[in-house]
């Protein structure tokens, strides 16, 4: 006679349920990490690179106009896309780990990145000027007052957590 107890197998539905639970937990963790990086200015946090200097001008615009400026930059095919920017970062990492260090290669990468930022600046400025030029004088005056308000209060703190 066989005295050893028979091993009980876990039902398939339990395995499927655990797998789905794990997938959902990983998705939520990934979403939370992505939001934290974006809010903290980490990789991908700056939706439009090179526009920080003009932030008060853009923040003071009405929502539709602000969206138009960002869309003009994002949709410009002449500007480097995310893939190109990542490729430049990868090229710089490769250049930095090379022995001996190739200063000229690193300089070329920095110049490509600088040209990309300048292109973003040109596209944003052009669209911003289009938006402002289309404003009636009274609207432009009130826009100027909103810029002053933005400059007085500084950047919004809500996306960086509470004030210390």
PDB file of N, CA and C in Angstrom, residues 32-140:
ATOM      1  N   UNK A  32       3.248  54.298 -12.543  1.00  0.00           N
ATOM      2  CA  UNK A  32       3.653  55.171 -11.434  1.00  0.00           C
ATOM      3  C   UNK A  32       5.091  55.655 -11.619  1.00  0.00           C
ATOM      4  N   UNK A  33       5.975  54.759 -12.029  1.00  0.00           N
ATOM      5  CA  UNK A  33       7.371  55.154 -12.243  1.00  0.00           C
ATOM      6  C   UNK A  33       7.473  56.159 -13.388  1.00  0.00           C
ATOM      7  N   UNK A  34       6.726  55.933 -14.451  1.00  0.00           N
ATOM      8  CA  UNK A  34       6.742  56.868 -15.579  1.00  0.00           C
ATOM      9  C   UNK A  34       6.235  58.245 -15.188  1.00  0.00           C
ATOM     10  N   UNK A  35       5.167  58.285 -14.418  1.00  0.00           N
ATOM     11  CA  UNK A  35       4.635  59.571 -13.966  1.00  0.00           C
ATOM     12  C   UNK A  35       5.617  60.273 -13.035  1.00  0.00           C
ATOM     13  N   UNK A  36       6.263  59.509 -12.175  1.00  0.00           N
ATOM     14  CA  UNK A  36       7.234  60.110 -11.257  1.00  0.00           C
ATOM     15  C   UNK A  36       8.420  60.684 -12.017  1.00  0.00           C
ATOM     16  N   UNK A  37       8.906  59.963 -13.010  1.00  0.00           N
ATOM     17  CA  UNK A  37      10.020  60.471 -13.808  1.00  0.00           C
ATOM     18  C   UNK A  37       9.613  61.712 -14.578  1.00  0.00           C
ATOM     19  N   UNK A  38       8.425  61.678 -15.167  1.00  0.00           N
ATOM     20  CA  UNK A  38       7.959  62.820 -15.961  1.00  0.00           C
ATOM     21  C   UNK A  38       7.794  64.045 -15.073  1.00  0.00           C
ATOM     22  N   UNK A  39       7.199  63.884 -13.912  1.00  0.00           N
ATOM     23  CA  UNK A  39       6.976  65.013 -13.004  1.00  0.00           C
ATOM     24  C   UNK A  39       8.289  65.529 -12.439  1.00  0.00           C
ATOM     25  N   UNK A  40       9.241  64.647 -12.265  1.00  0.00           N
ATOM     26  CA  UNK A  40      10.518  65.041 -11.687  1.00  0.00           C
ATOM     27  C   UNK A  40      11.506  65.551 -12.708  1.00  0.00           C
ATOM     28  N   UNK A  41      11.111  65.661 -13.975  1.00  0.00           N
ATOM     29  CA  UNK A  41      12.023  66.157 -14.989  1.00  0.00           C
ATOM     30  C   UNK A  41      13.010  65.110 -15.442  1.00  0.00           C
ATOM     31  N   UNK A  42      12.748  63.853 -15.179  1.00  0.00           N
ATOM     32  CA  UNK A  42      13.638  62.783 -15.604  1.00  0.00           C
ATOM     33  C   UNK A  42      13.496  62.526 -17.083  1.00  0.00           C
ATOM     34  N   UNK A  43      14.011  61.398 -17.568  1.00  0.00           N
ATOM     35  CA  UNK A  43      13.934  61.104 -18.985  1.00  0.00           C
ATOM     36  C   UNK A  43      12.496  61.200 -19.480  1.00  0.00           C
ATOM     37  N   UNK A  44      12.305  62.019 -20.493  1.00  0.00           N
ATOM     38  CA  UNK A  44      10.969  62.189 -21.025  1.00  0.00           C
ATOM     39  C   UNK A  44      10.155  63.223 -20.297  1.00  0.00           C
ATOM     40  N   UNK A  45      10.695  63.772 -19.232  1.00  0.00           N
ATOM     41  CA  UNK A  45       9.962  64.762 -18.459  1.00  0.00           C
ATOM     42  C   UNK A  45       9.771  66.060 -19.193  1.00  0.00           C
ATOM     43  N   UNK A  46      10.714  66.453 -19.966  1.00  0.00           N
ATOM     44  CA  UNK A  46      10.574  67.646 -20.768  1.00  0.00           C
ATOM     45  C   UNK A  46       9.965  67.266 -22.093  1.00  0.00           C
ATOM     46  N   UNK A  47       8.707  67.575 -22.260  1.00  0.00           N
ATOM     47  CA  UNK A  47       8.015  67.181 -23.480  1.00  0.00           C
ATOM     48  C   UNK A  47       8.599  67.881 -24.688  1.00  0.00           C
ATOM     49  N   UNK A  48       8.969  69.139 -24.536  1.00  0.00           N
ATOM     50  CA  UNK A  48       9.536  69.880 -25.642  1.00  0.00           C
ATOM     51  C   UNK A  48      10.886  70.419 -25.193  1.00  0.00           C
ATOM     52  N   UNK A  49      11.976  69.771 -25.639  1.00  0.00           N
ATOM     53  CA  UNK A  49      13.287  70.201 -25.190  1.00  0.00           C
ATOM     54  C   UNK A  49      13.633  71.587 -25.729  1.00  0.00           C
ATOM     55  N   UNK A  50      14.381  72.346 -24.945  1.00  0.00           N
ATOM     56  CA  UNK A  50      14.885  73.631 -25.407  1.00  0.00           C
ATOM     57  C   UNK A  50      13.874  74.766 -25.338  1.00  0.00           C
ATOM     58  N   UNK A  51      12.751  74.581 -24.714  1.00  0.00           N
ATOM     59  CA  UNK A  51      11.754  75.644 -24.686  1.00  0.00           C
ATOM     60  C   UNK A  51      11.692  76.304 -23.314  1.00  0.00           C
ATOM     61  N   UNK A  52      12.514  75.876 -22.364  1.00  0.00           N
ATOM     62  CA  UNK A  52      12.468  76.371 -21.001  1.00  0.00           C
ATOM     63  C   UNK A  52      12.656  77.865 -20.861  1.00  0.00           C
ATOM     64  N   UNK A  53      13.510  78.461 -21.676  1.00  0.00           N
ATOM     65  CA  UNK A  53      13.759  79.894 -21.578  1.00  0.00           C
ATOM     66  C   UNK A  53      12.482  80.688 -21.846  1.00  0.00           C
ATOM     67  N   UNK A  54      11.597  80.163 -22.675  1.00  0.00           N
ATOM     68  CA  UNK A  54      10.388  80.870 -23.089  1.00  0.00           C
ATOM     69  C   UNK A  54       9.166  80.433 -22.302  1.00  0.00           C
ATOM     70  N   UNK A  55       9.375  79.661 -21.272  1.00  0.00           N
ATOM     71  CA  UNK A  55       8.251  79.100 -20.536  1.00  0.00           C
ATOM     72  C   UNK A  55       7.247  80.150 -20.059  1.00  0.00           C
ATOM     73  N   UNK A  56       7.678  81.287 -19.511  1.00  0.00           N
ATOM     74  CA  UNK A  56       6.679  82.278 -19.083  1.00  0.00           C
ATOM     75  C   UNK A  56       5.797  82.754 -20.236  1.00  0.00           C
ATOM     76  N   UNK A  57       6.372  82.903 -21.437  1.00  0.00           N
ATOM     77  CA  UNK A  57       5.598  83.337 -22.596  1.00  0.00           C
ATOM     78  C   UNK A  57       4.548  82.299 -22.965  1.00  0.00           C
ATOM     79  N   UNK A  58       4.930  81.044 -22.887  1.00  0.00           N
ATOM     80  CA  UNK A  58       4.029  79.967 -23.294  1.00  0.00           C
ATOM     81  C   UNK A  58       2.987  79.703 -22.210  1.00  0.00           C
ATOM     82  N   UNK A  59       3.394  79.706 -20.956  1.00  0.00           N
ATOM     83  CA  UNK A  59       2.466  79.440 -19.855  1.00  0.00           C
ATOM     84  C   UNK A  59       1.363  80.493 -19.815  1.00  0.00           C
ATOM     85  N   UNK A  60       1.689  81.723 -20.149  1.00  0.00           N
ATOM     86  CA  UNK A  60       0.708  82.811 -20.095  1.00  0.00           C
ATOM     87  C   UNK A  60      -0.286  82.771 -21.261  1.00  0.00           C
ATOM     88  N   UNK A  61       0.003  81.992 -22.285  1.00  0.00           N
ATOM     89  CA  UNK A  61      -0.913  81.889 -23.426  1.00  0.00           C
ATOM     90  C   UNK A  61      -2.191  81.160 -23.019  1.00  0.00           C
ATOM     91  N   UNK A  62      -3.290  81.452 -23.707  1.00  0.00           N
ATOM     92  CA  UNK A  62      -4.492  80.643 -23.501  1.00  0.00           C
ATOM     93  C   UNK A  62      -4.199  79.189 -23.892  1.00  0.00           C
ATOM     94  N   UNK A  63      -4.922  78.266 -23.324  1.00  0.00           N
ATOM     95  CA  UNK A  63      -4.668  76.830 -23.514  1.00  0.00           C
ATOM     96  C   UNK A  63      -4.566  76.421 -24.988  1.00  0.00           C
ATOM     97  N   UNK A  64      -5.482  76.891 -25.824  1.00  0.00           N
ATOM     98  CA  UNK A  64      -5.481  76.504 -27.232  1.00  0.00           C
ATOM     99  C   UNK A  64      -4.214  76.994 -27.934  1.00  0.00           C
ATOM    100  N   UNK A  65      -3.811  78.219 -27.631  1.00  0.00           N
ATOM    101  CA  UNK A  65      -2.608  78.782 -28.248  1.00  0.00           C
ATOM    102  C   UNK A  65      -1.355  78.069 -27.752  1.00  0.00           C
ATOM    103  N   UNK A  66      -1.347  77.753 -26.468  1.00  0.00           N
ATOM    104  CA  UNK A  66      -0.217  77.021 -25.886  1.00  0.00           C
ATOM    105  C   UNK A  66      -0.079  75.666 -26.571  1.00  0.00           C
ATOM    106  N   UNK A  67      -1.188  74.993 -26.751  1.00  0.00           N
ATOM    107  CA  UNK A  67      -1.196  73.691 -27.418  1.00  0.00           C
ATOM    108  C   UNK A  67      -0.669  73.831 -28.850  1.00  0.00           C
ATOM    109  N   UNK A  68      -1.052  74.914 -29.535  1.00  0.00           N
ATOM    110  CA  UNK A  68      -0.602  75.133 -30.914  1.00  0.00           C
ATOM    111  C   UNK A  68       0.917  75.290 -30.986  1.00  0.00           C
ATOM    112  N   UNK A  69       1.503  75.987 -30.019  1.00  0.00           N
ATOM    113  CA  UNK A  69       2.963  76.154 -30.006  1.00  0.00           C
ATOM    114  C   UNK A  69       3.641  74.800 -29.790  1.00  0.00           C
ATOM    115  N   UNK A  70       3.181  74.039 -28.809  1.00  0.00           N
ATOM    116  CA  UNK A  70       3.786  72.732 -28.551  1.00  0.00           C
ATOM    117  C   UNK A  70       3.590  71.781 -29.737  1.00  0.00           C
ATOM    118  N   UNK A  71       2.408  71.819 -30.347  1.00  0.00           N
ATOM    119  CA  UNK A  71       2.155  70.954 -31.503  1.00  0.00           C
ATOM    120  C   UNK A  71       3.053  71.316 -32.677  1.00  0.00           C
ATOM    121  N   UNK A  72       3.300  72.616 -32.877  1.00  0.00           N
ATOM    122  CA  UNK A  72       4.167  73.047 -33.975  1.00  0.00           C
ATOM    123  C   UNK A  72       5.568  72.487 -33.806  1.00  0.00           C
ATOM    124  N   UNK A  73       6.036  72.445 -32.575  1.00  0.00           N
ATOM    125  CA  UNK A  73       7.364  71.899 -32.306  1.00  0.00           C
ATOM    126  C   UNK A  73       7.350  70.381 -32.452  1.00  0.00           C
ATOM    127  N   UNK A  74       6.356  69.753 -31.872  1.00  0.00           N
ATOM    128  CA  UNK A  74       6.284  68.293 -31.882  1.00  0.00           C
ATOM    129  C   UNK A  74       6.096  67.751 -33.297  1.00  0.00           C
ATOM    130  N   UNK A  75       5.332  68.460 -34.121  1.00  0.00           N
ATOM    131  CA  UNK A  75       4.982  67.954 -35.445  1.00  0.00           C
ATOM    132  C   UNK A  75       5.945  68.378 -36.546  1.00  0.00           C
ATOM    133  N   UNK A  76       6.961  69.153 -36.229  1.00  0.00           N
ATOM    134  CA  UNK A  76       7.904  69.629 -37.242  1.00  0.00           C
ATOM    135  C   UNK A  76       8.824  68.487 -37.664  1.00  0.00           C
ATOM    136  N   UNK A  77       8.737  68.042 -38.919  1.00  0.00           N
ATOM    137  CA  UNK A  77       9.554  66.902 -39.359  1.00  0.00           C
ATOM    138  C   UNK A  77      11.044  67.229 -39.454  1.00  0.00           C
ATOM    139  N   UNK A  78      11.384  68.512 -39.484  1.00  0.00           N
ATOM    140  CA  UNK A  78      12.793  68.895 -39.576  1.00  0.00           C
ATOM    141  C   UNK A  78      13.516  68.760 -38.242  1.00  0.00           C
ATOM    142  N   UNK A  79      12.753  68.628 -37.172  1.00  0.00           N
ATOM    143  CA  UNK A  79      13.359  68.544 -35.842  1.00  0.00           C
ATOM    144  C   UNK A  79      13.651  67.095 -35.485  1.00  0.00           C
ATOM    145  N   UNK A  80      14.693  66.878 -34.666  1.00  0.00           N
ATOM    146  CA  UNK A  80      15.010  65.504 -34.255  1.00  0.00           C
ATOM    147  C   UNK A  80      13.885  64.921 -33.401  1.00  0.00           C
ATOM    148  N   UNK A  81      13.511  63.698 -33.716  1.00  0.00           N
ATOM    149  CA  UNK A  81      12.474  63.041 -32.929  1.00  0.00           C
ATOM    150  C   UNK A  81      13.115  62.332 -31.739  1.00  0.00           C
ATOM    151  N   UNK A  82      12.286  61.700 -30.944  1.00  0.00           N
ATOM    152  CA  UNK A  82      12.762  61.025 -29.733  1.00  0.00           C
ATOM    153  C   UNK A  82      13.817  59.966 -30.076  1.00  0.00           C
ATOM    154  N   UNK A  83      13.600  59.244 -31.160  1.00  0.00           N
ATOM    155  CA  UNK A  83      14.535  58.188 -31.552  1.00  0.00           C
ATOM    156  C   UNK A  83      15.921  58.778 -31.879  1.00  0.00           C
ATOM    157  N   UNK A  84      15.925  59.902 -32.587  1.00  0.00           N
ATOM    158  CA  UNK A  84      17.193  60.545 -32.932  1.00  0.00           C
ATOM    159  C   UNK A  84      17.897  61.074 -31.683  1.00  0.00           C
ATOM    160  N   UNK A  85      17.118  61.625 -30.767  1.00  0.00           N
ATOM    161  CA  UNK A  85      17.736  62.132 -29.528  1.00  0.00           C
ATOM    162  C   UNK A  85      18.325  60.982 -28.715  1.00  0.00           C
ATOM    163  N   UNK A  86      17.598  59.874 -28.648  1.00  0.00           N
ATOM    164  CA  UNK A  86      18.123  58.705 -27.923  1.00  0.00           C
ATOM    165  C   UNK A  86      19.386  58.175 -28.588  1.00  0.00           C
ATOM    166  N   UNK A  87      19.404  58.179 -29.915  1.00  0.00           N
ATOM    167  CA  UNK A  87      20.586  57.702 -30.644  1.00  0.00           C
ATOM    168  C   UNK A  87      21.795  58.581 -30.325  1.00  0.00           C
ATOM    169  N   UNK A  88      21.578  59.894 -30.217  1.00  0.00           N
ATOM    170  CA  UNK A  88      22.693  60.787 -29.869  1.00  0.00           C
ATOM    171  C   UNK A  88      23.189  60.524 -28.450  1.00  0.00           C
ATOM    172  N   UNK A  89      22.263  60.264 -27.526  1.00  0.00           N
ATOM    173  CA  UNK A  89      22.689  59.936 -26.157  1.00  0.00           C
ATOM    174  C   UNK A  89      23.481  58.627 -26.140  1.00  0.00           C
ATOM    175  N   UNK A  90      23.008  57.648 -26.885  1.00  0.00           N
ATOM    176  CA  UNK A  90      23.719  56.365 -26.945  1.00  0.00           C
ATOM    177  C   UNK A  90      25.098  56.549 -27.576  1.00  0.00           C
ATOM    178  N   UNK A  91      25.173  57.394 -28.613  1.00  0.00           N
ATOM    179  CA  UNK A  91      26.461  57.658 -29.255  1.00  0.00           C
ATOM    180  C   UNK A  91      27.417  58.347 -28.279  1.00  0.00           C
ATOM    181  N   UNK A  92      26.882  59.228 -27.443  1.00  0.00           N
ATOM    182  CA  UNK A  92      27.742  59.917 -26.473  1.00  0.00           C
ATOM    183  C   UNK A  92      28.237  58.934 -25.416  1.00  0.00           C
ATOM    184  N   UNK A  93      27.371  58.054 -24.963  1.00  0.00           N
ATOM    185  CA  UNK A  93      27.802  57.049 -23.990  1.00  0.00           C
ATOM    186  C   UNK A  93      28.911  56.190 -24.593  1.00  0.00           C
ATOM    187  N   UNK A  94      28.744  55.810 -25.850  1.00  0.00           N
ATOM    188  CA  UNK A  94      29.772  55.016 -26.530  1.00  0.00           C
ATOM    189  C   UNK A  94      31.073  55.809 -26.647  1.00  0.00           C
ATOM    190  N   UNK A  95      30.963  57.092 -26.981  1.00  0.00           N
ATOM    191  CA  UNK A  95      32.166  57.927 -27.106  1.00  0.00           C
ATOM    192  C   UNK A  95      32.870  58.084 -25.756  1.00  0.00           C
ATOM    193  N   UNK A  96      32.097  58.192 -24.690  1.00  0.00           N
ATOM    194  CA  UNK A  96      32.684  58.366 -23.361  1.00  0.00           C
ATOM    195  C   UNK A  96      33.387  57.107 -22.861  1.00  0.00           C
ATOM    196  N   UNK A  97      32.934  55.970 -23.319  1.00  0.00           N
ATOM    197  CA  UNK A  97      33.543  54.714 -22.854  1.00  0.00           C
ATOM    198  C   UNK A  97      34.682  54.259 -23.753  1.00  0.00           C
ATOM    199  N   UNK A  98      34.891  54.977 -24.833  1.00  0.00           N
ATOM    200  CA  UNK A  98      35.972  54.625 -25.760  1.00  0.00           C
ATOM    201  C   UNK A  98      37.324  54.996 -25.157  1.00  0.00           C
ATOM    202  N   UNK A  99      38.314  54.146 -25.401  1.00  0.00           N
ATOM    203  CA  UNK A  99      39.666  54.443 -24.928  1.00  0.00           C
ATOM    204  C   UNK A  99      40.622  54.277 -26.094  1.00  0.00           C
ATOM    205  N   UNK A 100      41.257  55.293 -26.533  1.00  0.00           N
ATOM    206  CA  UNK A 100      41.299  56.651 -25.986  1.00  0.00           C
ATOM    207  C   UNK A 100      40.032  57.430 -26.344  1.00  0.00           C
ATOM    208  N   UNK A 101      39.755  58.445 -25.547  1.00  0.00           N
ATOM    209  CA  UNK A 101      38.590  59.301 -25.742  1.00  0.00           C
ATOM    210  C   UNK A 101      38.740  60.078 -27.044  1.00  0.00           C
ATOM    211  N   UNK A 102      37.692  60.064 -27.864  1.00  0.00           N
ATOM    212  CA  UNK A 102      37.694  60.780 -29.143  1.00  0.00           C
ATOM    213  C   UNK A 102      36.940  62.095 -28.967  1.00  0.00           C
ATOM    214  N   UNK A 103      37.676  63.134 -28.684  1.00  0.00           N
ATOM    215  CA  UNK A 103      37.091  64.450 -28.424  1.00  0.00           C
ATOM    216  C   UNK A 103      36.284  64.953 -29.616  1.00  0.00           C
ATOM    217  N   UNK A 104      36.785  64.717 -30.820  1.00  0.00           N
ATOM    218  CA  UNK A 104      36.086  65.192 -32.019  1.00  0.00           C
ATOM    219  C   UNK A 104      34.730  64.512 -32.184  1.00  0.00           C
ATOM    220  N   UNK A 105      34.658  63.224 -31.887  1.00  0.00           N
ATOM    221  CA  UNK A 105      33.379  62.506 -31.986  1.00  0.00           C
ATOM    222  C   UNK A 105      32.389  63.062 -30.973  1.00  0.00           C
ATOM    223  N   UNK A 106      32.849  63.308 -29.745  1.00  0.00           N
ATOM    224  CA  UNK A 106      31.974  63.868 -28.712  1.00  0.00           C
ATOM    225  C   UNK A 106      31.517  65.273 -29.109  1.00  0.00           C
ATOM    226  N   UNK A 107      32.423  66.055 -29.667  1.00  0.00           N
ATOM    227  CA  UNK A 107      32.076  67.411 -30.111  1.00  0.00           C
ATOM    228  C   UNK A 107      31.009  67.368 -31.211  1.00  0.00           C
ATOM    229  N   UNK A 108      31.132  66.429 -32.134  1.00  0.00           N
ATOM    230  CA  UNK A 108      30.147  66.303 -33.218  1.00  0.00           C
ATOM    231  C   UNK A 108      28.756  65.964 -32.663  1.00  0.00           C
ATOM    232  N   UNK A 109      28.723  65.097 -31.661  1.00  0.00           N
ATOM    233  CA  UNK A 109      27.436  64.736 -31.040  1.00  0.00           C
ATOM    234  C   UNK A 109      26.837  65.963 -30.346  1.00  0.00           C
ATOM    235  N   UNK A 110      27.658  66.699 -29.599  1.00  0.00           N
ATOM    236  CA  UNK A 110      27.174  67.896 -28.918  1.00  0.00           C
ATOM    237  C   UNK A 110      26.660  68.933 -29.919  1.00  0.00           C
ATOM    238  N   UNK A 111      27.313  69.057 -31.051  1.00  0.00           N
ATOM    239  CA  UNK A 111      26.861  70.012 -32.067  1.00  0.00           C
ATOM    240  C   UNK A 111      25.529  69.581 -32.672  1.00  0.00           C
ATOM    241  N   UNK A 112      25.336  68.270 -32.895  1.00  0.00           N
ATOM    242  CA  UNK A 112      24.044  67.781 -33.388  1.00  0.00           C
ATOM    243  C   UNK A 112      22.944  68.106 -32.375  1.00  0.00           C
ATOM    244  N   UNK A 113      23.239  67.880 -31.098  1.00  0.00           N
ATOM    245  CA  UNK A 113      22.253  68.168 -30.056  1.00  0.00           C
ATOM    246  C   UNK A 113      21.969  69.669 -29.975  1.00  0.00           C
ATOM    247  N   UNK A 114      22.993  70.474 -30.096  1.00  0.00           N
ATOM    248  CA  UNK A 114      22.825  71.923 -30.060  1.00  0.00           C
ATOM    249  C   UNK A 114      21.973  72.389 -31.247  1.00  0.00           C
ATOM    250  N   UNK A 115      22.209  71.833 -32.415  1.00  0.00           N
ATOM    251  CA  UNK A 115      21.411  72.183 -33.594  1.00  0.00           C
ATOM    252  C   UNK A 115      19.957  71.768 -33.411  1.00  0.00           C
ATOM    253  N   UNK A 116      19.731  70.629 -32.762  1.00  0.00           N
ATOM    254  CA  UNK A 116      18.364  70.194 -32.488  1.00  0.00           C
ATOM    255  C   UNK A 116      17.640  71.155 -31.571  1.00  0.00           C
ATOM    256  N   UNK A 117      18.317  71.596 -30.519  1.00  0.00           N
ATOM    257  CA  UNK A 117      17.718  72.551 -29.579  1.00  0.00           C
ATOM    258  C   UNK A 117      17.449  73.875 -30.285  1.00  0.00           C
ATOM    259  N   UNK A 118      18.383  74.310 -31.134  1.00  0.00           N
ATOM    260  CA  UNK A 118      18.179  75.560 -31.875  1.00  0.00           C
ATOM    261  C   UNK A 118      16.981  75.435 -32.819  1.00  0.00           C
ATOM    262  N   UNK A 119      16.804  74.269 -33.420  1.00  0.00           N
ATOM    263  CA  UNK A 119      15.656  74.046 -34.291  1.00  0.00           C
ATOM    264  C   UNK A 119      14.347  74.107 -33.530  1.00  0.00           C
ATOM    265  N   UNK A 120      14.332  73.527 -32.347  1.00  0.00           N
ATOM    266  CA  UNK A 120      13.141  73.581 -31.492  1.00  0.00           C
ATOM    267  C   UNK A 120      12.831  75.035 -31.150  1.00  0.00           C
ATOM    268  N   UNK A 121      13.865  75.768 -30.813  1.00  0.00           N
ATOM    269  CA  UNK A 121      13.698  77.169 -30.464  1.00  0.00           C
ATOM    270  C   UNK A 121      13.108  77.951 -31.635  1.00  0.00           C
ATOM    271  N   UNK A 122      13.662  77.741 -32.837  1.00  0.00           N
ATOM    272  CA  UNK A 122      13.167  78.452 -34.017  1.00  0.00           C
ATOM    273  C   UNK A 122      11.693  78.122 -34.294  1.00  0.00           C
ATOM    274  N   UNK A 123      11.346  76.842 -34.237  1.00  0.00           N
ATOM    275  CA  UNK A 123       9.961  76.432 -34.507  1.00  0.00           C
ATOM    276  C   UNK A 123       9.003  77.022 -33.475  1.00  0.00           C
ATOM    277  N   UNK A 124       9.396  76.975 -32.196  1.00  0.00           N
ATOM    278  CA  UNK A 124       8.538  77.510 -31.136  1.00  0.00           C
ATOM    279  C   UNK A 124       8.385  79.022 -31.279  1.00  0.00           C
ATOM    280  N   UNK A 125       9.479  79.705 -31.550  1.00  0.00           N
ATOM    281  CA  UNK A 125       9.425  81.156 -31.695  1.00  0.00           C
ATOM    282  C   UNK A 125       8.552  81.561 -32.875  1.00  0.00           C
ATOM    283  N   UNK A 126       8.682  80.847 -33.970  1.00  0.00           N
ATOM    284  CA  UNK A 126       7.902  81.173 -35.159  1.00  0.00           C
ATOM    285  C   UNK A 126       6.400  81.029 -34.897  1.00  0.00           C
ATOM    286  N   UNK A 127       6.015  79.916 -34.288  1.00  0.00           N
ATOM    287  CA  UNK A 127       4.590  79.700 -33.992  1.00  0.00           C
ATOM    288  C   UNK A 127       4.105  80.692 -32.945  1.00  0.00           C
ATOM    289  N   UNK A 128       4.932  80.956 -31.935  1.00  0.00           N
ATOM    290  CA  UNK A 128       4.547  81.921 -30.908  1.00  0.00           C
ATOM    291  C   UNK A 128       4.305  83.295 -31.528  1.00  0.00           C
ATOM    292  N   UNK A 129       5.202  83.712 -32.434  1.00  0.00           N
ATOM    293  CA  UNK A 129       5.035  85.006 -33.106  1.00  0.00           C
ATOM    294  C   UNK A 129       3.752  85.030 -33.948  1.00  0.00           C
ATOM    295  N   UNK A 130       3.435  83.910 -34.609  1.00  0.00           N
ATOM    296  CA  UNK A 130       2.183  83.825 -35.371  1.00  0.00           C
ATOM    297  C   UNK A 130       0.986  84.042 -34.449  1.00  0.00           C
ATOM    298  N   UNK A 131       1.010  83.376 -33.299  1.00  0.00           N
ATOM    299  CA  UNK A 131      -0.100  83.468 -32.343  1.00  0.00           C
ATOM    300  C   UNK A 131      -0.225  84.896 -31.816  1.00  0.00           C
ATOM    301  N   UNK A 132       0.880  85.484 -31.406  1.00  0.00           N
ATOM    302  CA  UNK A 132       0.850  86.833 -30.824  1.00  0.00           C
ATOM    303  C   UNK A 132       0.487  87.877 -31.880  1.00  0.00           C
ATOM    304  N   UNK A 133       0.996  87.721 -33.104  1.00  0.00           N
ATOM    305  CA  UNK A 133       0.694  88.681 -34.168  1.00  0.00           C
ATOM    306  C   UNK A 133      -0.796  88.677 -34.524  1.00  0.00           C
ATOM    307  N   UNK A 134      -1.468  87.558 -34.318  1.00  0.00           N
ATOM    308  CA  UNK A 134      -2.893  87.463 -34.631  1.00  0.00           C
ATOM    309  C   UNK A 134      -3.774  88.034 -33.517  1.00  0.00           C
ATOM    310  N   UNK A 135      -3.185  88.377 -32.381  1.00  0.00           N
ATOM    311  CA  UNK A 135      -3.965  88.910 -31.257  1.00  0.00           C
ATOM    312  C   UNK A 135      -4.314  90.375 -31.489  1.00  0.00           C
ATOM    313  N   UNK A 136      -5.546  90.759 -31.171  1.00  0.00           N
ATOM    314  CA  UNK A 136      -5.870  92.194 -31.161  1.00  0.00           C
ATOM    315  C   UNK A 136      -5.073  92.884 -30.046  1.00  0.00           C
ATOM    316  N   UNK A 137      -4.936  94.188 -30.150  1.00  0.00           N
ATOM    317  CA  UNK A 137      -4.115  94.950 -29.193  1.00  0.00           C
ATOM    318  C   UNK A 137      -4.562  94.727 -27.744  1.00  0.00           C
ATOM    319  N   UNK A 138      -5.853  94.716 -27.491  1.00  0.00           N
ATOM    320  CA  UNK A 138      -6.348  94.544 -26.118  1.00  0.00           C
ATOM    321  C   UNK A 138      -6.004  93.151 -25.588  1.00  0.00           C
ATOM    322  N   UNK A 139      -6.117  92.144 -26.433  1.00  0.00           N
ATOM    323  CA  UNK A 139      -5.781  90.777 -26.029  1.00  0.00           C
ATOM    324  C   UNK A 139      -4.285  90.664 -25.753  1.00  0.00           C
ATOM    325  N   UNK A 140      -3.498  91.323 -26.610  1.00  0.00           N
ATOM    326  CA  UNK A 140      -2.042  91.299 -26.428  1.00  0.00           C
ATOM    327  C   UNK A 140      -1.648  91.988 -25.123  1.00  0.00           C
TER     328      UNK A 140
END
